[in-house]
Short mmCIF file of C-alpha atoms and ligand atoms in Angstrom, two decimals:
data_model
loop_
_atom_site.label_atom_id
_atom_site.label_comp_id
_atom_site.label_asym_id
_atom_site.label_seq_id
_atom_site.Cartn_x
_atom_site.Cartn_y
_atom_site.Cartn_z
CA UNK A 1 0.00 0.00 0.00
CA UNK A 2 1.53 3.04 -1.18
CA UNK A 3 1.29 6.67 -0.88
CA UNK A 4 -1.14 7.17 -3.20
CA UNK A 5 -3.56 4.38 -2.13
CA UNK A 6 -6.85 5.68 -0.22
CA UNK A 7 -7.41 6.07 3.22
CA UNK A 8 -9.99 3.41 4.95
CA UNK A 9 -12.65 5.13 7.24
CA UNK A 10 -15.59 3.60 8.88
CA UNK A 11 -18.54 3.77 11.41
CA UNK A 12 -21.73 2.45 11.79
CA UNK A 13 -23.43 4.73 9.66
CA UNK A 14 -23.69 8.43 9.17
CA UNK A 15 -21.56 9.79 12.29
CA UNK A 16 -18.63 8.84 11.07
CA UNK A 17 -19.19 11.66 8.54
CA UNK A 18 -18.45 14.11 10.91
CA UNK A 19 -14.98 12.94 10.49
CA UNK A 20 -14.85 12.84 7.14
CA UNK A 21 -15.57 17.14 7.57
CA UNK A 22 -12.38 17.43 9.59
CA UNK A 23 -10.78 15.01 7.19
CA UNK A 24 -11.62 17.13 3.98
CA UNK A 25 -10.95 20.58 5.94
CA UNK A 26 -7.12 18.97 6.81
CA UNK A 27 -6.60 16.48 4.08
CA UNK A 28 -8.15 17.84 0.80
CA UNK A 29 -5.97 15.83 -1.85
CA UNK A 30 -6.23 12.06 -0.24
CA UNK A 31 -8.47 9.49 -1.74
CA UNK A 32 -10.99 7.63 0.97
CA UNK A 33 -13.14 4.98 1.22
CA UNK A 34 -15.78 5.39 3.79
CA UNK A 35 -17.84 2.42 5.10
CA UNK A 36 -21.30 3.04 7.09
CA UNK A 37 -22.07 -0.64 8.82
CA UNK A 38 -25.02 0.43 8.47
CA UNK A 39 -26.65 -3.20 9.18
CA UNK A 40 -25.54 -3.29 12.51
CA UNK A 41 -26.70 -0.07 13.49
CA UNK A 42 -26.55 0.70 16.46
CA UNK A 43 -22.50 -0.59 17.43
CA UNK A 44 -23.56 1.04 20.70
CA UNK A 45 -25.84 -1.92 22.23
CA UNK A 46 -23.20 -4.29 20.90
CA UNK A 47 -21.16 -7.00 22.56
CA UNK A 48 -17.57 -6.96 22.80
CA UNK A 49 -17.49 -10.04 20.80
CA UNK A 50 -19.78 -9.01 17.98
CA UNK A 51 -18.06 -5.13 17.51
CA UNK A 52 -14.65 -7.14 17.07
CA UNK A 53 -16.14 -9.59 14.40
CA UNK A 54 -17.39 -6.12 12.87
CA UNK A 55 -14.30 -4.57 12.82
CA UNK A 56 -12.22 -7.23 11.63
CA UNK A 57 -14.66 -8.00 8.79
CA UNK A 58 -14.19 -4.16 7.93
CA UNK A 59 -10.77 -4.03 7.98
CA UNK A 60 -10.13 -7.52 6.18
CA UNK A 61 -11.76 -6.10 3.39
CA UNK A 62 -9.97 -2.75 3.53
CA UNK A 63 -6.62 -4.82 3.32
CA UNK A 64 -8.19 -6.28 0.19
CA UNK A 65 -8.75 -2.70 -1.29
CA UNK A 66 -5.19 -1.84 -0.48
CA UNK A 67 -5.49 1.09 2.02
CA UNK A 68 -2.71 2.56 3.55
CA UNK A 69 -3.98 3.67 6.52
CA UNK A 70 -7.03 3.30 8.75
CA UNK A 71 -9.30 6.16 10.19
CA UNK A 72 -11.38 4.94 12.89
CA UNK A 73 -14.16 7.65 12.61
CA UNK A 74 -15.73 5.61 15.10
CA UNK A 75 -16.13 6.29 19.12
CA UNK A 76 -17.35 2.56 20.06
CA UNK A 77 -14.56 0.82 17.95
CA UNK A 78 -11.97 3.34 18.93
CA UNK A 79 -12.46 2.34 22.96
CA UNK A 80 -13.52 -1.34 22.65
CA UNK A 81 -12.11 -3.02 19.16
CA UNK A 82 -8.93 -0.70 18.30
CA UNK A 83 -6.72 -1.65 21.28
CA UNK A 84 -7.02 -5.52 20.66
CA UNK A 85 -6.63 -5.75 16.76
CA UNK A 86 -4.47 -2.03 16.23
CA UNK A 87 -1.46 -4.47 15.89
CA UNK A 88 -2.61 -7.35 13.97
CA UNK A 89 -2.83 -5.01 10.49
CA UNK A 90 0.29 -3.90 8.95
CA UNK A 91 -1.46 0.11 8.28
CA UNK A 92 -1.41 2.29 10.59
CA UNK A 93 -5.03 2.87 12.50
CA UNK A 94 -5.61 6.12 14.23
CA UNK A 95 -9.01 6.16 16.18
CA UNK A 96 -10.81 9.08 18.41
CA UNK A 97 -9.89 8.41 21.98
CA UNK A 98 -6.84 9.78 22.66
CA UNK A 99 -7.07 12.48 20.47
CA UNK A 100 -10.30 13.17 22.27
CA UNK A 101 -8.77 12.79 25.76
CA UNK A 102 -5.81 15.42 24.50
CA UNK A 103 -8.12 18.02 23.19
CA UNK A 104 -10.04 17.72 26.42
CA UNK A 105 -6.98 18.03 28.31
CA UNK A 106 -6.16 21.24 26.68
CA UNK A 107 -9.65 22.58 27.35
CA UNK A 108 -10.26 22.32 30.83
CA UNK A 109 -9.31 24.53 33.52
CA UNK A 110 -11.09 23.39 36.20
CA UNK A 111 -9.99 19.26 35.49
CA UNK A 112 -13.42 18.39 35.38
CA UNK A 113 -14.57 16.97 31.90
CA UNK A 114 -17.61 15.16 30.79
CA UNK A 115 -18.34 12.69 27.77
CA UNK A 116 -21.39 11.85 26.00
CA UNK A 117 -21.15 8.77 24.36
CA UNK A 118 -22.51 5.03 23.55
CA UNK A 119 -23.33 2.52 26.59
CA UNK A 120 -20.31 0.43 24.90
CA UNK A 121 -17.77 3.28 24.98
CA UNK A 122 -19.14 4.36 28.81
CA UNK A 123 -18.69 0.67 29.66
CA UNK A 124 -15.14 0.51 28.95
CA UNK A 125 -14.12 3.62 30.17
CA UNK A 126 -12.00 4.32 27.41
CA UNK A 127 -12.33 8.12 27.74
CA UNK A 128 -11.72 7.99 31.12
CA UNK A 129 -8.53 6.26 31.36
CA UNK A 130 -7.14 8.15 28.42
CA UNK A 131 -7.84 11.53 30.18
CA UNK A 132 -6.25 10.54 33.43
CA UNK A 133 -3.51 8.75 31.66
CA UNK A 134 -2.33 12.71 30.46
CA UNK A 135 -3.09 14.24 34.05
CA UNK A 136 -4.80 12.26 36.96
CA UNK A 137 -5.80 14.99 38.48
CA UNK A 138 -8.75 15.28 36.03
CA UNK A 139 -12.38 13.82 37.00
CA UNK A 140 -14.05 12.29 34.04
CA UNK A 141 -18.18 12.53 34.29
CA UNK A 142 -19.12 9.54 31.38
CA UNK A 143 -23.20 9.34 29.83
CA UNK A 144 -24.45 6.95 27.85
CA UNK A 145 -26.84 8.39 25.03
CA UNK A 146 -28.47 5.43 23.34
CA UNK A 147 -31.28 7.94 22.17
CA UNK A 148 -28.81 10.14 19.90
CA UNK A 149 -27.60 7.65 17.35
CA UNK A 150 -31.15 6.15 15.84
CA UNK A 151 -32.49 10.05 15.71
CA UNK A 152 -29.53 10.93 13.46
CA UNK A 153 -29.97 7.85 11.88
CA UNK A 154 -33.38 8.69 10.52
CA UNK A 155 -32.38 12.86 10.07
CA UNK A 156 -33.90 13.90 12.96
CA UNK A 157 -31.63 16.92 13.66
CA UNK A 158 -34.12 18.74 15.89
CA UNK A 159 -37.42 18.66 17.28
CA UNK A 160 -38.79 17.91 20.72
CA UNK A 161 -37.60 14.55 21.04
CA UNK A 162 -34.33 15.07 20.51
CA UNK A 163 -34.39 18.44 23.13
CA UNK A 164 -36.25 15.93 25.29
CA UNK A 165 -33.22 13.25 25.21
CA UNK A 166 -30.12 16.13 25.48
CA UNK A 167 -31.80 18.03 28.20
CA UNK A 168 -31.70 14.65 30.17
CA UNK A 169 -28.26 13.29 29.25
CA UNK A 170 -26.75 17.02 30.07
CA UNK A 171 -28.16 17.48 33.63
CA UNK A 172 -25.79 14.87 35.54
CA UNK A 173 -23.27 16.49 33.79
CA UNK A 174 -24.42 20.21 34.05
CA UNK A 175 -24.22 19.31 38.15
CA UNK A 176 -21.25 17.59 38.35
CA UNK A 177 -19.74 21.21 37.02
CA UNK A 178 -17.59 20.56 33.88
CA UNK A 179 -16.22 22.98 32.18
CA UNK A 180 -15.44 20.45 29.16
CA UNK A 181 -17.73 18.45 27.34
CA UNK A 182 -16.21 15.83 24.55
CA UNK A 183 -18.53 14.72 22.31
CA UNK A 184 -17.46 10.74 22.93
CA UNK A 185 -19.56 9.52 19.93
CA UNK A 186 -19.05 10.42 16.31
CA UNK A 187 -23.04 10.63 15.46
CA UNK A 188 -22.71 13.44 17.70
CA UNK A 189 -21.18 16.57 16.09
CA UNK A 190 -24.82 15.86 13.94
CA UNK A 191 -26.60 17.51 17.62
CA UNK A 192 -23.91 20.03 18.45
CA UNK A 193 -26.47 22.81 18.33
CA UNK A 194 -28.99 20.99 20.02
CA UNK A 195 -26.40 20.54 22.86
CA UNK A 196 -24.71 23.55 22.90
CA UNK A 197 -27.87 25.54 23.40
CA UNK A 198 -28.25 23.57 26.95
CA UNK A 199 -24.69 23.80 28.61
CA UNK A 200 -23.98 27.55 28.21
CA UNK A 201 -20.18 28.47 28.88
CA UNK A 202 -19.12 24.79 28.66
CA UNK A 203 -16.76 23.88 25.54
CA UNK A 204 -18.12 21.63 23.41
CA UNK A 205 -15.01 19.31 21.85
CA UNK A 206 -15.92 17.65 18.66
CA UNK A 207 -12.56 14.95 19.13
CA UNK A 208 -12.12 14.63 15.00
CA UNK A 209 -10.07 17.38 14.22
CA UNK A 210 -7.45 16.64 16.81
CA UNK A 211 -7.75 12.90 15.22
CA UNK A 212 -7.41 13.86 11.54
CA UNK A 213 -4.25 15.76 12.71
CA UNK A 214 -2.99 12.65 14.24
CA UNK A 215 -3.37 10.98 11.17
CA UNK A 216 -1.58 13.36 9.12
CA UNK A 217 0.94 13.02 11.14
CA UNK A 218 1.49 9.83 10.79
CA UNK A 219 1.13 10.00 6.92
CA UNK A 220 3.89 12.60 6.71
CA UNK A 221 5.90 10.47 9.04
CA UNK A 222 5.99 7.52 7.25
CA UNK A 223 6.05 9.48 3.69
CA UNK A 224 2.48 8.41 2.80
CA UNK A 225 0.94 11.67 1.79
CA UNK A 226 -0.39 11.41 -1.55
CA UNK A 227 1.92 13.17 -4.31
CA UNK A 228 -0.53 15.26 -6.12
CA UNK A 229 -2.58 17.97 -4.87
CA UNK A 230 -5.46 16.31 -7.41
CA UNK A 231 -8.93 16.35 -5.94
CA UNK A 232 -9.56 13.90 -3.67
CA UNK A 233 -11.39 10.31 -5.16
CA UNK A 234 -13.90 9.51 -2.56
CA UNK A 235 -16.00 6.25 -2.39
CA UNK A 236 -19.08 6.03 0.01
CA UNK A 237 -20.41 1.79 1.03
CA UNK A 238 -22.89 0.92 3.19
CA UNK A 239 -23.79 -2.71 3.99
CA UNK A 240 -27.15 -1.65 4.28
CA UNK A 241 -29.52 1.28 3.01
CA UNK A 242 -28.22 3.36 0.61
CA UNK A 243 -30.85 5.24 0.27
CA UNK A 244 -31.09 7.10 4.00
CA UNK A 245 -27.46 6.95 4.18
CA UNK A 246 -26.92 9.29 1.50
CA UNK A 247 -30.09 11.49 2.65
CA UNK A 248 -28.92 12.32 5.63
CA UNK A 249 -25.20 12.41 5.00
CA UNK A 250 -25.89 14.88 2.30
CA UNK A 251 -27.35 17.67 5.12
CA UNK A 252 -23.68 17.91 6.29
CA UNK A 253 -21.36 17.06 3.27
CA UNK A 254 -23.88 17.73 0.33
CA UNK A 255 -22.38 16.74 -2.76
CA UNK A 256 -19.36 14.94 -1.89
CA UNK A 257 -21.49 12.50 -1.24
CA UNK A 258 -22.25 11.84 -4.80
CA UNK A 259 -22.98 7.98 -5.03
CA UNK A 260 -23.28 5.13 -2.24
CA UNK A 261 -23.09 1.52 -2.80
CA UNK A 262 -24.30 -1.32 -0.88
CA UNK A 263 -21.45 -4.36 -0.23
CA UNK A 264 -21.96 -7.13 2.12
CA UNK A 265 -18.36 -7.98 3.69
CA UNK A 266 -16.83 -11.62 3.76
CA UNK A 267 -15.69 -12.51 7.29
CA UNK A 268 -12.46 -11.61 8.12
N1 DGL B 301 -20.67 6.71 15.75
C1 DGL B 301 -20.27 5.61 16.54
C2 DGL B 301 -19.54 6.02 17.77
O1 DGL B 301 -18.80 6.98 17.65
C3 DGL B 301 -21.26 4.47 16.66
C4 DGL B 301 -22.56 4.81 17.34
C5 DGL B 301 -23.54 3.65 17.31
O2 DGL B 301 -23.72 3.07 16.24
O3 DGL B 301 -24.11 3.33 18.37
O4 DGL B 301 -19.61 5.47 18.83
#
């Protein structure tokens, strides 16, 4: 896989758009291939067992397509999957968690920092440990929001519902006093003004630009930015729907979402 090979990115359906923003904003030239899982929708009510079957599925057959590096745009695989299987792929694999935990870590004065995120990624307290790996001091306020990722599934953006849901996963962390809020799950960014109306002074931290800069890192490091500074070639799969997929994922990237194909992935 060379330097002008694409970059794999996945999630389990739309939110990992949110990372594709950052990624076009900071990485205009590289090809991509993105891949919504969208038949297992929601990852976030998902074993252990099944999200690593998932993600070794998804990254079997982005070995096959020749990536050359791996952007988990993915908050559930980046805190439960990545740290088993990061070393059994020969690409480099750069997911949201510590990137997250560092942007938090920049943010906060007072060391307190909430996450919002999926009942997987709250179970394993990835966010937490990453945070207080970079300074112990901090106190790390986790909420699961199992609500948030089938509203942006089906494009609903705003509405009572949704104000309903965010009012009541803010208040523990409204009292608790943060001054940071990450937003742990990559659906999320979709809600940010939803959310940001209802926690005032706090700063929202959407964790994908500090991750796409990680990545680009790493791509300069190891030479692997693309030569040209040609458009970039982007592909859009889904293993299931095509047809909501690109709906909604058009309300934040409009046209660079021009076509999306259904695949169904061999077991890797
Ligand atoms: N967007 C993903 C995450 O960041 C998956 C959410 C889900 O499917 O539950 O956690």
């Amino acid at each position: 896989m060379g330097k002008n090979h694409p970059v794999g990115i996945f999630d389990s359906g739309v939110g990992g758009l949110t990372v594709v923003k950052a990624f076009l904003e900071q990485l205009p030239g590289e090809d991509f291939i993105y891949f919504g899982d969208t038949a297992h929708v929601p990852y976030g009510n998902k074993t252990q067992q099944q999200l690593l079957q998932y993600a070794r599925d998804i990254m079997h057959f982005f070995i096959s397509r020749g990536v050359k590096a791996v952007l988990v745009a993915c908050g559930t695989h980046s805190s439960v999957t990545l740290p088993f299987i990061k070393d059994d792929y020969p690409i480099p694999m750069v997911g949201m968690v510590k990137a997250g935990a560092r942007a938090a870590c920049r943010s906060t004065s007072s060391n307190r920092i909430g996450v919002m995120a999926t009942q997987a990624t709250v179970n394993s307290h990835a966010y937490s440990r990453a945070i207080r790996d970079i300074n112990h001091t901090c106190q790390v306020f986790e909420v699961a929001c199992p609500r948030f990722v089938p509203l942006v599934e089906a494009g609903q953006l705003v509405g009572e519902e949704l104000e309903m849901a965010a009012r009541q996963y803010t208040l523990p962390l409204l009292q608790e006093n943060i001054d940071t809020l990450v937003l742990g799950c990559t659906h999320y960014p979709f809600l940010s003004p939803v959310i940001a109306e209802l926690i005032g002074e706090v700063c929202l931290l959407d964790p994908a630009t500090e991750a796409v800069a990680e990545l680009k890192a790493i791509l300069a490091g190891n030479n692997l930015l693309k030569d040209s500074d040609s458009n970039s070639q982007a592909e859009f799969l889904v293993s299931g729907d095509e047809a909501s997929f690109a709906r909604v994922g058009r309300r934040l990237l409009g046209q660079v979402i021009n076509e999306v194909k259904s695949i169904t992935l061999a077991h890797g």
